[in-house]
Amino acid sequence: MNFQSVPKDNPFFLFQQWLQAAKDSDPVYYCGMNVATVDANGFPTTRVVLLKEYDERGFVFYTNYLSRKGDELKTNPRICANFWWKEFQRQIRIEGKVEKVSDEQSDRYFYSRPEGSQLAAIASQQSQPIESLDALEAQFNRVVDIHKSQPIKRPKHWGGYRIIPERIEFWQGLDHRLHHRLRYVKTGPDWNTEYLQP
């Protein structure tokens, strides 16, 4: 897709086009995005999470709010997310801040997951040390046993974050290395675009 022909006032048109192409190529992991956070000492960390929802308000992923990323986002709500699809030589970088989604939205997604995934979210104290993998399995089995006689409830410390974008950059790799870069920048309610040199 020619960058010069895409809408210049809305990055979500091109995002949807690229995400759909990635989904057609890899229906399972097309939505994997690397997210970077920064701790109180300015030390960055990254990990891959799955994009679960998006609209013009932003991009939503789910996690344990007490995890390392949750702790870092509580201290510094700035975030950067990056998609990379090697088969298309494409990447998208999203920079902005996060907010928690509503309890209702977190509930809807949590209860849409397989029961095993729900129980794993309850059992795991994400990012905390544990003495062994056997101990982790035993911890999970205890949670399974408990919920044989009581309904599963979403833990209050588990839910969604919405990345509210301030900059979205589309990068298209080219064989001659003169790659194309198009950046959308949020200015008030509007999006402006600029071409960047590779």
Tab-separated table of C-alpha atoms in Angstrom:
chain	number	residue	atom	x	y	z
A	1	MET	CA	0.000	0.000	0.000
A	2	ASN	CA	1.365	3.386	-1.011
A	3	PHE	CA	1.783	5.656	2.010
A	4	GLN	CA	0.917	8.644	-0.124
A	5	SER	CA	-2.583	7.294	-0.796
A	6	VAL	CA	-3.694	6.534	2.786
A	7	PRO	CA	-5.806	8.926	4.887
A	8	LYS	CA	-3.609	11.486	6.622
A	9	ASP	CA	-6.078	12.265	9.400
A	10	ASN	CA	-6.661	8.761	10.748
A	11	PRO	CA	-3.971	6.106	11.424
A	12	PHE	CA	-6.517	3.388	12.154
A	13	PHE	CA	-7.348	2.814	8.488
A	14	LEU	CA	-3.790	1.711	7.701
A	15	PHE	CA	-3.489	-0.137	11.024
A	16	GLN	CA	-6.562	-2.219	10.199
A	17	GLN	CA	-5.234	-3.003	6.719
A	18	TRP	CA	-1.870	-4.183	8.008
A	19	LEU	CA	-3.319	-6.125	10.936
A	20	GLN	CA	-5.753	-7.949	8.644
A	21	ALA	CA	-2.943	-8.894	6.262
A	22	ALA	CA	-0.975	-10.251	9.218
A	23	LYS	CA	-4.019	-12.198	10.449
A	24	ASP	CA	-4.524	-13.747	7.017
A	25	SER	CA	-0.896	-14.904	7.134
A	26	ASP	CA	-0.803	-16.027	10.800
A	27	PRO	CA	-4.274	-16.377	12.379
A	28	VAL	CA	-2.896	-17.158	15.862
A	29	TYR	CA	0.023	-14.838	16.612
A	30	TYR	CA	-0.597	-11.969	14.203
A	31	CYS	CA	-1.541	-9.723	17.147
A	32	GLY	CA	1.637	-10.178	19.193
A	33	MET	CA	3.128	-6.839	20.182
A	34	ASN	CA	6.238	-6.032	22.138
A	35	VAL	CA	5.485	-3.532	24.908
A	36	ALA	CA	8.125	-1.497	26.718
A	37	THR	CA	7.765	0.040	30.160
A	38	VAL	CA	10.166	1.897	32.438
A	39	ASP	CA	10.679	1.416	36.168
A	40	ALA	CA	11.152	4.106	38.824
A	41	ASN	CA	14.912	4.166	38.150
A	42	GLY	CA	14.459	4.651	34.406
A	43	PHE	CA	15.371	1.051	33.578
A	44	PRO	CA	13.376	-0.229	30.547
A	45	THR	CA	11.892	-3.706	30.146
A	46	THR	CA	10.048	-5.287	27.235
A	47	ARG	CA	7.811	-8.324	26.735
A	48	VAL	CA	5.385	-9.620	24.121
A	49	VAL	CA	1.655	-9.434	24.843
A	50	LEU	CA	-1.350	-10.000	22.606
A	51	LEU	CA	-3.493	-7.164	21.319
A	52	LYS	CA	-7.065	-8.149	22.114
A	53	GLU	CA	-9.140	-5.131	21.109
A	54	TYR	CA	-8.673	-1.770	19.481
A	55	ASP	CA	-10.686	1.196	18.307
A	56	GLU	CA	-10.027	4.886	17.908
A	57	ARG	CA	-9.655	5.251	21.686
A	58	GLY	CA	-6.631	2.940	21.695
A	59	PHE	CA	-5.200	-0.563	21.880
A	60	VAL	CA	-6.136	-3.019	24.647
A	61	PHE	CA	-4.179	-5.856	26.223
A	62	TYR	CA	-4.807	-7.799	29.430
A	63	THR	CA	-2.496	-8.703	32.294
A	64	ASN	CA	-2.024	-8.955	36.038
A	65	TYR	CA	-1.951	-5.422	37.454
A	66	LEU	CA	0.491	-6.643	40.153
A	67	SER	CA	2.996	-7.968	37.601
A	68	ARG	CA	6.261	-6.205	36.856
A	69	LYS	CA	4.707	-4.351	33.943
A	70	GLY	CA	1.764	-3.385	36.165
A	71	ASP	CA	4.082	-2.020	38.843
A	72	GLU	CA	6.031	-0.058	36.269
A	73	LEU	CA	2.899	1.350	34.638
A	74	LYS	CA	1.603	2.418	38.030
A	75	THR	CA	4.812	4.391	38.584
A	76	ASN	CA	5.115	5.645	35.011
A	77	PRO	CA	2.073	5.202	32.736
A	78	ARG	CA	4.088	5.837	29.555
A	79	ILE	CA	4.373	2.897	27.165
A	80	CYS	CA	5.624	1.933	23.723
A	81	ALA	CA	4.273	-0.997	21.699
A	82	ASN	CA	5.772	-2.467	18.554
A	83	PHE	CA	4.393	-4.922	15.993
A	84	TRP	CA	6.790	-6.717	13.621
A	85	TRP	CA	5.687	-8.896	10.698
A	86	LYS	CA	8.808	-10.185	8.946
A	87	GLU	CA	6.959	-11.755	6.013
A	88	PHE	CA	5.754	-8.284	5.001
A	89	GLN	CA	8.813	-6.357	6.230
A	90	ARG	CA	6.465	-4.179	8.247
A	91	GLN	CA	6.430	-2.763	11.722
A	92	ILE	CA	4.190	-0.398	13.625
A	93	ARG	CA	5.345	1.545	16.665
A	94	ILE	CA	2.778	3.043	19.045
A	95	GLU	CA	3.804	5.539	21.732
A	96	GLY	CA	1.501	6.894	24.399
A	97	LYS	CA	0.160	6.363	27.876
A	98	VAL	CA	-2.075	3.744	29.452
A	99	GLU	CA	-5.305	3.677	31.382
A	100	LYS	CA	-7.126	0.707	32.877
A	101	VAL	CA	-10.245	-0.368	31.021
A	102	SER	CA	-13.523	-0.620	32.932
A	103	ASP	CA	-14.294	-3.576	35.194
A	104	GLU	CA	-17.133	-4.451	32.835
A	105	GLN	CA	-14.785	-4.651	29.844
A	106	SER	CA	-12.275	-6.728	31.815
A	107	ASP	CA	-15.074	-9.051	32.929
A	108	ARG	CA	-16.289	-9.563	29.368
A	109	TYR	CA	-12.863	-10.582	28.180
A	110	PHE	CA	-11.990	-12.666	31.253
A	111	TYR	CA	-15.134	-14.786	30.994
A	112	SER	CA	-14.638	-15.253	27.251
A	113	ARG	CA	-11.359	-17.100	27.940
A	114	PRO	CA	-11.145	-20.886	28.369
A	115	GLU	CA	-11.726	-22.034	31.935
A	116	GLY	CA	-8.124	-23.180	32.266
A	117	SER	CA	-6.884	-19.708	31.360
A	118	GLN	CA	-9.229	-18.140	33.914
A	119	LEU	CA	-7.924	-20.453	36.633
A	120	ALA	CA	-4.310	-19.809	35.637
A	121	ALA	CA	-4.877	-16.062	36.015
A	122	ILE	CA	-6.158	-16.687	39.543
A	123	ALA	CA	-3.339	-19.086	40.452
A	124	SER	CA	-0.381	-17.114	39.131
A	125	GLN	CA	1.220	-14.373	41.177
A	126	GLN	CA	2.696	-13.038	37.982
A	127	SER	CA	6.375	-11.998	38.052
A	128	GLN	CA	6.856	-13.248	41.642
A	129	PRO	CA	9.509	-15.912	42.362
A	130	ILE	CA	8.469	-19.491	43.143
A	131	GLU	CA	10.690	-22.327	44.367
A	132	SER	CA	10.052	-24.725	41.486
A	133	LEU	CA	7.850	-25.583	38.519
A	134	ASP	CA	6.364	-28.384	40.629
A	135	ALA	CA	5.325	-25.785	43.192
A	136	LEU	CA	3.700	-23.728	40.418
A	137	GLU	CA	1.767	-26.782	39.238
A	138	ALA	CA	0.671	-27.533	42.809
A	139	GLN	CA	-0.469	-23.919	43.242
A	140	PHE	CA	-2.567	-24.205	40.089
A	141	ASN	CA	-4.060	-27.541	41.158
A	142	ARG	CA	-5.140	-26.047	44.499
A	143	VAL	CA	-6.999	-23.320	42.633
A	144	VAL	CA	-8.632	-25.914	40.369
A	145	ASP	CA	-9.783	-27.916	43.410
A	146	ILE	CA	-11.219	-24.848	45.130
A	147	HIS	CA	-13.228	-23.935	42.048
A	148	LYS	CA	-14.814	-27.339	41.748
A	149	SER	CA	-17.264	-26.136	44.381
A	150	GLN	CA	-17.393	-22.393	43.782
A	151	PRO	CA	-17.772	-20.154	40.724
A	152	ILE	CA	-14.781	-18.580	39.063
A	153	LYS	CA	-14.481	-14.835	39.626
A	154	ARG	CA	-12.135	-12.484	37.866
A	155	PRO	CA	-9.440	-11.340	40.300
A	156	LYS	CA	-9.570	-7.598	40.907
A	157	HIS	CA	-5.845	-7.423	40.156
A	158	TRP	CA	-6.336	-8.814	36.647
A	159	GLY	CA	-7.685	-6.747	33.784
A	160	GLY	CA	-7.071	-4.629	30.750
A	161	TYR	CA	-4.924	-1.660	29.875
A	162	ARG	CA	-5.721	0.651	27.002
A	163	ILE	CA	-2.779	2.253	25.233
A	164	ILE	CA	-3.889	5.775	24.359
A	165	PRO	CA	-1.728	6.611	21.341
A	166	GLU	CA	0.077	9.907	20.873
A	167	ARG	CA	2.325	8.773	18.008
A	168	ILE	CA	1.877	5.866	15.595
A	169	GLU	CA	4.621	5.100	13.094
A	170	PHE	CA	4.285	2.752	10.131
A	171	TRP	CA	7.522	1.313	8.712
A	172	GLN	CA	7.659	-0.481	5.389
A	173	GLY	CA	10.922	-2.232	4.623
A	174	LEU	CA	12.198	-2.135	1.041
A	175	ASP	CA	14.925	-4.150	-0.686
A	176	HIS	CA	17.051	-1.115	-1.483
A	177	ARG	CA	17.023	-0.146	2.224
A	178	LEU	CA	15.413	3.211	1.491
A	179	HIS	CA	12.584	2.179	3.793
A	180	HIS	CA	9.359	4.136	3.984
A	181	ARG	CA	8.271	5.624	7.282
A	182	LEU	CA	5.022	7.438	7.989
A	183	ARG	CA	4.314	8.862	11.438
A	184	TYR	CA	0.956	10.059	12.757
A	185	VAL	CA	1.163	12.548	15.627
A	186	LYS	CA	-1.835	13.422	17.798
A	187	THR	CA	-2.319	17.156	18.186
A	188	GLY	CA	-5.373	17.889	20.321
A	189	PRO	CA	-8.252	15.939	18.771
A	190	ASP	CA	-6.559	15.695	15.367
A	191	TRP	CA	-3.895	13.532	13.742
A	192	ASN	CA	-1.129	15.035	11.648
A	193	THR	CA	1.353	13.092	9.511
A	194	GLU	CA	4.994	13.380	8.592
A	195	TYR	CA	7.328	11.272	6.474
A	196	LEU	CA	10.565	10.211	8.140
A	197	GLN	CA	13.868	9.340	6.535
A	198	PRO	CA	14.986	5.736	7.019
